[in-house]
mmCIF file of C-alpha atoms in Angstrom:
data_model
loop_
_atom_site.group_PDB
_atom_site.id
_atom_site.type_symbol
_atom_site.label_atom_id
_atom_site.label_comp_id
_atom_site.label_asym_id
_atom_site.label_seq_id
_atom_site.Cartn_x
_atom_site.Cartn_y
_atom_site.Cartn_z
ATOM 1 C CA MET A 1 -0.084 -0.088 -0.039
ATOM 2 C CA HIS A 2 1.298 3.406 -0.888
ATOM 3 C CA HIS A 3 1.413 5.875 2.000
ATOM 4 C CA LYS A 4 1.402 9.565 1.720
ATOM 5 C CA SER A 5 4.123 11.614 3.501
ATOM 6 C CA PRO A 6 3.054 13.827 6.354
ATOM 7 C CA ARG A 7 2.310 17.308 5.364
ATOM 8 C CA ASN A 8 5.675 18.557 6.635
ATOM 9 C CA ALA A 9 7.741 16.211 4.569
ATOM 10 C CA HIS A 10 10.122 17.628 2.140
ATOM 11 C CA SER A 11 11.924 15.721 -0.645
ATOM 12 C CA LEU A 12 15.564 16.590 -1.292
ATOM 13 C CA PRO A 13 18.082 15.592 -3.897
ATOM 14 C CA VAL A 14 20.934 13.920 -2.494
ATOM 15 C CA TYR A 15 23.985 11.666 -3.505
ATOM 16 C CA LEU A 16 25.193 8.745 -1.323
ATOM 17 C CA ALA A 17 28.500 9.298 0.360
ATOM 18 C CA GLN A 18 29.992 6.223 -1.536
ATOM 19 C CA ASP A 19 29.354 7.969 -4.680
ATOM 20 C CA PHE A 20 31.730 11.077 -3.719
ATOM 21 C CA CYS A 21 35.151 9.851 -2.744
ATOM 22 C CA VAL A 22 38.679 11.307 -2.438
ATOM 23 C CA SER A 23 40.727 10.772 -5.560
ATOM 24 C CA ASN A 24 43.772 12.697 -4.418
ATOM 25 C CA GLY A 25 44.894 13.779 -0.842
ATOM 26 C CA ALA A 26 45.355 12.573 2.732
ATOM 27 C CA ASN A 27 42.226 10.553 2.698
ATOM 28 C CA LEU A 28 42.768 8.850 -0.663
ATOM 29 C CA GLY A 29 39.978 6.352 -1.450
ATOM 30 C CA ASP A 30 37.836 7.471 1.498
ATOM 31 C CA CYS A 31 34.198 8.501 0.718
ATOM 32 C CA LEU A 32 32.586 11.721 1.972
ATOM 33 C CA SER A 33 32.201 11.973 5.727
ATOM 34 C CA PHE A 34 31.110 14.535 8.310
ATOM 35 C CA ALA A 35 32.982 17.750 9.110
ATOM 36 C CA ASP A 36 35.247 16.252 11.805
ATOM 37 C CA GLU A 37 36.688 13.660 9.544
ATOM 38 C CA LEU A 38 37.274 15.834 6.486
ATOM 39 C CA ASP A 39 40.654 17.477 5.489
ATOM 40 C CA LEU A 40 40.915 20.626 3.462
ATOM 41 C CA HIS A 41 42.538 20.333 0.004
ATOM 42 C CA ASP A 42 41.555 16.631 -0.461
ATOM 43 C CA THR A 43 40.284 16.217 -4.045
ATOM 44 C CA TYR A 44 37.033 14.490 -4.496
ATOM 45 C CA GLU A 45 35.252 12.865 -7.565
ATOM 46 C CA LEU A 46 31.781 11.911 -8.237
ATOM 47 C CA ARG A 47 31.497 8.234 -9.667
ATOM 48 C CA GLY A 48 30.388 7.795 -13.187
ATOM 49 C CA THR A 49 27.583 5.741 -12.026
ATOM 50 C CA ALA A 50 26.316 8.173 -9.361
ATOM 51 C CA ARG A 51 22.717 9.422 -9.481
ATOM 52 C CA LEU A 52 20.680 11.686 -7.273
ATOM 53 C CA HIS A 53 18.174 10.159 -4.869
ATOM 54 C CA GLN A 54 15.228 11.704 -3.147
ATOM 55 C CA ILE A 55 15.381 11.685 0.514
ATOM 56 C CA SER A 56 12.111 12.560 2.255
ATOM 57 C CA LEU A 57 12.522 14.227 5.578
ATOM 58 C CA THR A 58 9.849 15.514 8.123
ATOM 59 C CA MET A 59 10.933 18.655 9.741
ATOM 60 C CA ASP A 60 9.401 19.948 13.059
ATOM 61 C CA GLY A 61 12.247 22.421 14.000
ATOM 62 C CA ALA A 62 15.688 23.261 13.052
ATOM 63 C CA GLY A 63 16.801 19.784 13.363
ATOM 64 C CA PRO A 64 17.395 16.848 13.709
ATOM 65 C CA PHE A 65 15.030 15.865 10.920
ATOM 66 C CA THR A 66 13.381 12.498 10.499
ATOM 67 C CA ILE A 67 13.314 10.153 7.464
ATOM 68 C CA ALA A 68 9.734 9.834 6.192
ATOM 69 C CA ARG A 69 8.262 6.404 5.566
ATOM 70 C CA ASP A 70 8.058 6.864 1.781
ATOM 71 C CA SER A 71 11.748 8.164 1.405
ATOM 72 C CA ALA A 72 13.701 6.599 -1.447
ATOM 73 C CA VAL A 73 16.595 6.309 0.818
ATOM 74 C CA GLY A 74 17.393 5.909 4.360
ATOM 75 C CA ARG A 75 15.621 4.084 7.330
ATOM 76 C CA PRO A 76 12.158 5.489 8.003
ATOM 77 C CA GLY A 77 12.032 7.063 11.475
ATOM 78 C CA ALA A 78 15.739 7.580 11.630
ATOM 79 C CA GLN A 79 17.075 10.976 12.633
ATOM 80 C CA VAL A 80 19.025 13.105 10.027
ATOM 81 C CA HIS A 81 21.407 15.948 11.194
ATOM 82 C CA LEU A 82 22.371 18.867 9.002
ATOM 83 C CA ASP A 83 26.185 18.704 9.633
ATOM 84 C CA CYS A 84 27.965 21.279 7.444
ATOM 85 C CA CYS A 85 28.166 23.223 4.229
ATOM 86 C CA LEU A 86 31.274 22.376 1.963
ATOM 87 C CA THR A 87 32.880 24.635 -0.535
ATOM 88 C CA LEU A 88 34.508 22.803 -3.558
ATOM 89 C CA MET A 89 36.629 24.141 -6.250
ATOM 90 C CA SER A 90 37.175 22.607 -9.742
ATOM 91 C CA ALA A 91 40.380 22.657 -11.590
ATOM 92 C CA ALA A 92 39.097 25.681 -13.533
ATOM 93 C CA GLY A 93 38.667 27.702 -10.246
ATOM 94 C CA ARG A 94 34.889 27.484 -10.134
ATOM 95 C CA THR A 95 33.458 26.947 -6.706
ATOM 96 C CA LYS A 96 30.385 24.933 -5.779
ATOM 97 C CA GLU A 97 28.606 24.205 -2.432
ATOM 98 C CA MET A 98 27.283 21.069 -0.886
ATOM 99 C CA LEU A 99 25.461 20.312 2.242
ATOM 100 C CA VAL A 100 26.302 17.222 4.280
ATOM 101 C CA LEU A 101 23.583 15.301 6.042
ATOM 102 C CA VAL A 102 24.156 12.652 8.548
ATOM 103 C CA GLU A 103 21.710 9.862 9.296
ATOM 104 C CA ILE A 104 21.961 8.386 12.853
ATOM 105 C CA ASP A 105 21.023 4.833 13.820
ATOM 106 C CA ALA A 106 19.183 3.849 16.955
ATOM 107 C CA THR A 107 22.285 3.404 18.920
ATOM 108 C CA GLY A 108 23.437 7.014 18.049
ATOM 109 C CA HIS A 109 26.202 5.979 15.536
ATOM 110 C CA VAL A 110 26.437 7.263 11.983
ATOM 111 C CA ALA A 111 24.356 5.012 9.579
ATOM 112 C CA GLU A 112 24.722 6.948 6.302
ATOM 113 C CA ILE A 113 25.960 10.287 5.037
ATOM 114 C CA TYR A 114 24.300 12.177 2.103
ATOM 115 C CA ALA A 115 25.535 14.978 -0.115
ATOM 116 C CA MET A 116 22.952 17.533 -1.129
ATOM 117 C CA PRO A 117 24.600 19.635 -3.943
ATOM 118 C CA LEU A 118 23.720 23.225 -4.244
ATOM 119 C CA ALA A 119 25.084 23.265 -7.880
ATOM 120 C CA SER A 120 25.513 20.559 -10.457
ATOM 121 C CA LEU A 121 28.429 18.280 -10.000
ATOM 122 C CA HIS A 122 29.950 16.249 -12.960
ATOM 123 C CA PRO A 123 31.233 12.748 -12.732
ATOM 124 C CA LYS A 124 35.054 12.031 -12.906
ATOM 125 C CA THR A 125 35.854 15.746 -12.316
ATOM 126 C CA GLY A 126 38.108 16.733 -9.435
ATOM 127 C CA TYR A 127 36.804 19.093 -6.769
ATOM 128 C CA ALA A 128 39.199 20.232 -4.171
ATOM 129 C CA LEU A 129 37.630 20.847 -0.618
ATOM 130 C CA VAL A 130 38.396 24.443 0.215
ATOM 131 C CA GLY A 131 35.887 25.279 2.797
ATOM 132 C CA ILE A 132 34.043 23.568 5.719
ATOM 133 C CA ASP A 133 31.343 25.740 7.438
ATOM 134 C CA ARG A 134 29.115 24.374 10.208
ATOM 135 C CA GLU A 135 27.641 27.832 10.959
ATOM 136 C CA ALA A 136 26.321 28.604 7.465
ATOM 137 C CA ALA A 137 24.741 25.148 6.707
ATOM 138 C CA LEU A 138 21.251 25.842 8.094
ATOM 139 C CA GLN A 139 20.990 29.244 6.340
ATOM 140 C CA LYS A 140 22.117 27.746 3.145
ATOM 141 C CA PHE A 141 19.568 24.955 3.543
ATOM 142 C CA ALA A 142 16.909 27.482 4.252
ATOM 143 C CA GLN A 143 17.750 29.648 1.110
ATOM 144 C CA ALA A 144 17.544 26.511 -1.087
ATOM 145 C CA ALA A 145 14.032 25.841 0.308
ATOM 146 C CA CYS A 146 12.511 29.158 -0.224
ATOM 147 C CA VAL A 147 10.186 29.673 -2.996
ATOM 148 C CA SER A 148 11.240 32.602 -5.078
ATOM 149 C CA PHE A 149 10.565 35.021 -8.035
ATOM 150 C CA THR A 150 13.186 36.190 -10.339
ATOM 151 C CA ARG A 151 14.318 39.618 -10.936
ATOM 152 C CA GLY A 152 12.118 41.245 -13.419
ATOM 153 C CA THR A 153 8.926 39.355 -12.478
ATOM 154 C CA HIS A 154 5.838 41.685 -12.488
ATOM 155 C CA ILE A 155 3.727 41.547 -9.361
ATOM 156 C CA THR A 156 0.071 42.574 -9.266
ATOM 157 C CA MET A 157 -0.470 45.367 -6.703
ATOM 158 C CA ALA A 158 -3.668 46.165 -4.679
ATOM 159 C CA SER A 159 -4.281 49.001 -7.084
ATOM 160 C CA GLY A 160 -3.992 46.615 -10.189
ATOM 161 C CA ALA A 161 -0.585 48.093 -11.183
ATOM 162 C CA GLN A 162 2.330 45.915 -12.231
ATOM 163 C CA ARG A 163 5.555 46.346 -10.413
ATOM 164 C CA ARG A 164 8.813 44.373 -10.640
ATOM 165 C CA VAL A 165 9.483 42.217 -7.656
ATOM 166 C CA GLU A 166 12.931 43.933 -7.058
ATOM 167 C CA GLU A 167 11.196 47.421 -6.895
ATOM 168 C CA LEU A 168 8.850 46.222 -3.956
ATOM 169 C CA GLN A 169 9.301 47.503 -0.462
ATOM 170 C CA PRO A 170 7.982 46.211 2.916
ATOM 171 C CA GLY A 171 4.695 47.569 3.515
ATOM 172 C CA ASP A 172 3.581 47.781 -0.094
ATOM 173 C CA LEU A 173 0.054 46.593 -0.682
ATOM 174 C CA VAL A 174 -0.113 43.355 -2.970
ATOM 175 C CA LEU A 175 -3.333 41.902 -4.350
ATOM 176 C CA THR A 176 -3.955 38.388 -2.770
ATOM 177 C CA ARG A 177 -6.418 35.831 -4.041
ATOM 178 C CA ASP A 178 -7.763 34.978 -0.473
ATOM 179 C CA ASP A 179 -7.398 38.259 1.644
ATOM 180 C CA GLY A 180 -7.444 41.195 -0.931
ATOM 181 C CA ALA A 181 -4.824 43.838 -0.483
ATOM 182 C CA GLN A 182 -2.062 42.755 1.946
ATOM 183 C CA PRO A 183 1.177 44.403 2.884
ATOM 184 C CA VAL A 184 4.438 42.838 2.236
ATOM 185 C CA ARG A 185 6.145 41.883 5.521
ATOM 186 C CA TRP A 186 9.602 41.092 4.396
ATOM 187 C CA ILE A 187 11.555 40.725 1.084
ATOM 188 C CA GLY A 188 14.548 38.488 0.860
ATOM 189 C CA GLN A 189 17.072 38.176 -1.968
ATOM 190 C CA ALA A 190 19.649 35.574 -2.895
ATOM 191 C CA THR A 191 21.884 34.978 -5.965
ATOM 192 C CA LEU A 192 22.511 31.360 -6.703
ATOM 193 C CA ARG A 193 24.067 29.389 -9.704
ATOM 194 C CA ALA A 194 21.172 28.613 -12.193
ATOM 195 C CA VAL A 195 22.301 24.897 -12.432
ATOM 196 C CA GLY A 196 20.931 21.522 -11.742
ATOM 197 C CA GLU A 197 18.147 21.351 -9.230
ATOM 198 C CA PHE A 198 18.423 25.117 -8.562
ATOM 199 C CA ALA A 199 18.101 26.290 -12.322
ATOM 200 C CA PRO A 200 14.858 28.286 -12.463
ATOM 201 C CA ILE A 201 11.782 27.181 -14.510
ATOM 202 C CA ARG A 202 10.664 29.376 -17.367
ATOM 203 C CA ILE A 203 6.837 29.360 -18.079
ATOM 204 C CA LYS A 204 6.493 31.017 -21.511
ATOM 205 C CA ALA A 205 3.944 33.529 -22.373
ATOM 206 C CA GLY A 206 0.612 31.952 -22.961
ATOM 207 C CA ALA A 207 1.544 28.566 -21.440
ATOM 208 C CA LEU A 208 -0.928 29.126 -18.575
ATOM 209 C CA ASN A 209 -2.678 32.118 -20.029
ATOM 210 C CA ASN A 210 0.193 34.394 -18.681
ATOM 211 C CA GLU A 211 0.890 37.578 -20.783
ATOM 212 C CA ASN A 212 4.582 37.510 -20.250
ATOM 213 C CA ASP A 213 7.234 34.805 -19.394
ATOM 214 C CA LEU A 214 7.254 33.744 -15.749
ATOM 215 C CA LEU A 215 10.570 32.544 -14.229
ATOM 216 C CA VAL A 216 10.457 30.931 -10.760
ATOM 217 C CA CYS A 217 12.223 28.572 -8.682
ATOM 218 C CA PRO A 218 11.676 24.779 -9.450
ATOM 219 C CA ASP A 219 9.571 24.115 -6.311
ATOM 220 C CA HIS A 220 7.502 27.294 -6.559
ATOM 221 C CA ARG A 221 3.739 26.192 -6.440
ATOM 222 C CA LEU A 222 1.345 27.774 -8.854
ATOM 223 C CA PHE A 223 -2.377 27.875 -8.229
ATOM 224 C CA ILE A 224 -4.655 26.872 -10.892
ATOM 225 C CA TYR A 225 -8.345 26.795 -11.020
ATOM 226 C CA GLN A 226 -9.693 23.887 -13.254
ATOM 227 C CA ARG A 227 -13.134 24.554 -14.695
ATOM 228 C CA SER A 228 -13.054 20.880 -15.583
ATOM 229 C CA ASP A 229 -11.181 18.301 -13.316
ATOM 230 C CA ALA A 230 -8.579 17.388 -15.885
ATOM 231 C CA LEU A 231 -6.264 15.858 -13.426
ATOM 232 C CA GLY A 232 -8.839 13.563 -11.710
ATOM 233 C CA VAL A 233 -8.030 15.008 -8.129
ATOM 234 C CA GLY A 234 -11.720 15.410 -7.222
ATOM 235 C CA ARG A 235 -11.568 19.210 -6.952
ATOM 236 C CA HIS A 236 -11.053 22.167 -9.208
ATOM 237 C CA GLU A 237 -8.390 24.041 -7.229
ATOM 238 C CA VAL A 238 -4.876 22.721 -7.441
ATOM 239 C CA LEU A 239 -1.365 23.729 -6.495
ATOM 240 C CA VAL A 240 1.401 22.383 -8.738
ATOM 241 C CA ARG A 241 5.014 22.770 -8.480
ATOM 242 C CA ALA A 242 6.683 24.541 -11.533
ATOM 243 C CA ARG A 243 9.221 21.572 -11.997
ATOM 244 C CA HIS A 244 6.318 19.219 -12.602
ATOM 245 C CA LEU A 245 5.156 21.292 -15.484
ATOM 246 C CA ILE A 246 8.296 20.944 -17.650
ATOM 247 C CA ASN A 247 7.417 19.827 -21.200
ATOM 248 C CA GLY A 248 10.565 20.890 -23.079
ATOM 249 C CA GLY A 249 8.638 23.551 -25.057
ATOM 250 C CA THR A 250 6.512 25.984 -23.349
ATOM 251 C CA VAL A 251 7.776 25.168 -19.806
ATOM 252 C CA GLN A 252 11.558 24.646 -19.673
ATOM 253 C CA ARG A 253 14.331 24.557 -17.232
ATOM 254 C CA GLU A 254 16.719 27.512 -17.813
ATOM 255 C CA SER A 255 20.308 26.681 -16.791
ATOM 256 C CA GLY A 256 23.230 28.801 -16.939
ATOM 257 C CA GLY A 257 25.036 31.610 -15.089
ATOM 258 C CA PHE A 258 23.380 33.068 -11.925
ATOM 259 C CA VAL A 259 19.897 34.024 -10.981
ATOM 260 C CA ASP A 260 18.569 36.523 -8.712
ATOM 261 C CA TYR A 261 15.908 35.128 -6.418
ATOM 262 C CA TYR A 262 13.542 37.184 -4.331
ATOM 263 C CA GLN A 263 11.393 36.011 -1.501
ATOM 264 C CA LEU A 264 7.984 37.659 -0.572
ATOM 265 C CA LEU A 265 6.786 37.170 2.967
ATOM 266 C CA PHE A 266 3.329 38.165 4.240
ATOM 267 C CA ASP A 267 1.719 37.717 7.735
ATOM 268 C CA ALA A 268 0.012 34.668 6.274
ATOM 269 C CA HIS A 269 1.032 32.537 3.386
ATOM 270 C CA GLN A 270 -0.741 34.007 0.305
ATOM 271 C CA ILE A 271 -1.443 33.345 -3.215
ATOM 272 C CA ILE A 272 -0.675 36.453 -5.309
ATOM 273 C CA TYR A 273 -0.449 37.120 -9.038
ATOM 274 C CA ALA A 274 2.971 37.118 -10.866
ATOM 275 C CA GLU A 275 2.805 37.756 -14.675
ATOM 276 C CA GLY A 276 -0.861 37.025 -14.407
ATOM 277 C CA ILE A 277 -0.338 33.586 -12.821
ATOM 278 C CA ALA A 278 -1.523 32.840 -9.294
ATOM 279 C CA ALA A 279 1.570 31.865 -7.323
ATOM 280 C CA GLU A 280 2.381 31.218 -3.812
ATOM 281 C CA THR A 281 4.423 33.430 -1.506
ATOM 282 C CA LEU A 282 7.110 32.363 1.034
ATOM 283 C CA LEU A 283 5.860 29.784 3.644
ATOM 284 C CA ILE A 284 7.472 29.753 6.973
ATOM 285 C CA ASP A 285 8.299 26.180 7.868
ATOM 286 C CA PRO A 286 11.209 24.289 9.710
ATOM 287 C CA ARG A 287 13.260 24.516 6.392
ATOM 288 C CA THR A 288 12.809 28.206 5.634
ATOM 289 C CA ARG A 289 12.819 29.802 9.043
ATOM 290 C CA ALA A 290 16.530 30.160 9.135
ATOM 291 C CA ALA A 291 16.547 32.355 6.069
ATOM 292 C CA LEU A 292 14.535 35.030 7.877
ATOM 293 C CA PRO A 293 16.359 37.828 9.917
ATOM 294 C CA ALA A 294 15.987 37.630 13.687
ATOM 295 C CA ASP A 295 14.138 40.983 13.667
ATOM 296 C CA LEU A 296 11.338 41.742 11.428
ATOM 297 C CA GLY A 297 9.991 44.890 13.242
ATOM 298 C CA ASP A 298 7.570 45.269 16.123
ATOM 299 C CA ASP A 299 5.252 42.414 15.294
ATOM 300 C CA PRO A 300 6.564 38.827 15.987
ATOM 301 C CA ILE A 301 7.346 36.619 13.168
ATOM 302 C CA PRO A 302 4.496 34.208 12.404
ATOM 303 C CA ASP A 303 5.079 30.730 13.705
ATOM 304 C CA ALA A 304 5.267 27.836 11.237
ATOM 305 C CA GLU A 305 2.010 26.365 12.464
ATOM 306 C CA ALA A 306 0.043 29.413 12.003
ATOM 307 C CA HIS A 307 1.570 30.328 8.649
ATOM 308 C CA GLY A 308 0.927 27.032 7.212
ATOM 309 C CA SER A 309 -2.758 26.619 8.320
ATOM 310 C CA ARG A 310 -4.022 28.088 5.003
ATOM 311 C CA ALA A 311 -6.752 25.882 3.464
ATOM 312 C CA HIS A 312 -5.245 26.200 -0.154
ATOM 313 C CA LEU A 313 -2.110 24.314 0.989
ATOM 314 C CA ARG A 314 -4.194 21.055 0.935
ATOM 315 C CA TYR A 315 -4.660 21.545 -2.779
ATOM 316 C CA GLU A 316 -1.117 20.398 -3.886
ATOM 317 C CA VAL A 317 -1.003 17.726 -6.503
ATOM 318 C CA GLY A 318 1.921 15.132 -6.519
ATOM 319 C CA PRO A 319 3.849 14.170 -9.446
ATOM 320 C CA ALA A 320 1.960 10.921 -9.926
ATOM 321 C CA LEU A 321 -1.095 12.633 -11.143
ATOM 322 C CA LEU A 322 0.928 15.012 -13.233
ATOM 323 C CA ASP A 323 2.534 12.253 -15.341
ATOM 324 C CA HIS A 324 1.037 13.571 -18.659
ATOM 325 C CA PRO A 325 2.895 14.382 -22.003
ATOM 326 C CA ASP A 326 2.009 18.029 -21.483
ATOM 327 C CA THR A 327 0.548 18.710 -18.082
ATOM 328 C CA ALA A 328 0.791 22.480 -18.720
ATOM 329 C CA ALA A 329 -1.335 22.385 -21.921
ATOM 330 C CA LEU A 330 -3.804 20.197 -20.085
ATOM 331 C CA LEU A 331 -4.163 22.536 -17.298
ATOM 332 C CA LYS A 332 -4.375 25.490 -19.593
ATOM 333 C CA ARG A 333 -7.352 23.806 -21.458
ATOM 334 C CA ALA A 334 -8.993 22.865 -18.166
ATOM 335 C CA SER A 335 -8.731 26.377 -16.944
ATOM 336 C CA THR A 336 -10.530 27.925 -19.764
ATOM 337 C CA ARG A 337 -13.414 25.537 -20.515
#
C-alpha cells in the first residue's frame, strides 16, 4: 500500500556518500564523511554511476530531521542531522557548495551520509575541498528551500498596477487571492547558480494564459483553477510545482550563469499574481525559518503552524497525477473551459 508523506515532509535531492570519494589527498580512497573527519585540500570525484536520490524528511524544527516512511533512501524514522556546508573548487577555479546530511541509527552512531549539492556536479571531475562551514549550513539549507520569484517578475499590486519584484518595499500593498490587499512583511534576496536542481523554470507567455514569461524557482507552487477536473483529483483548485510542468517546449528549465531570487513574506501564506499567474509566497516552515532575519520589526514573526494553516495548502497535487505528456497544456485547457 502506498502511504502519503506527512504534510511537513520535504523531498531533497542527494547523493550517497559512497558516490563521492577522495581521488587525491590525505584521505585517498575514502568517501565523503562529516566535518570532523574531513581534510581541506583533499580532491573528490563523483562516480560515473552516481545518481541523485530523493530523501524525504519530516521537519518539526531546526533539526534533527526524521526520515519519512516513503523516502527513497534511508531508514524510515531515523534521525538526520544537517552537519555542514562544504565549498568545493574545480580545476578551472569555479566554486560549488554542498550540504552534508548525517543519518543516525538507533544506537546513536552514523548510519549513512548524504551529499546535497547546491550546484550541479560532473562525474570524474576533480573538486578540491576548500571550505568547511558548520555555521552557514542551516541558512544555506533555508535559502535553497525558499520559493522565489526572479528579478524582473511583474507582481500585481492592490491597485492593479504591475510592479517588478525587485522594486517592491516592505509595507507595499499587494493583491492576494484570499485576503485582498495585504502588505508585504519582508523581502529576501539571494543569488544562486542557475544549475541543476536550482536552475529556474521558465513558463513561457501563454503557457498558462500568462501575458509574459514567468521565471520561478523549481519548487514554486502555482495555483490553478480547473473548470473541468482534468487531473482527476476530485476538486477544481490545485497547487502544482513548476518543476512538474516541464515539457521541453512552453515550460523549460533555464540553466546557466546566476539567477537573482526574491522571496516575498506576508503575515499569512498567500497566493498572489505574478505575470498574471496565481503563485504562492514564502511559507514559513522548519526549512525556511533560518532564512529570515531575527528581527522583522515590532510584530513577532508568524510561527510555522499558524503560517501553514491555510486551506489552499491542501490543494497540492503530487507528481504521480501530473504524469502527462504535457501537463501545462492540459491545465491551460482545463482552466479555460
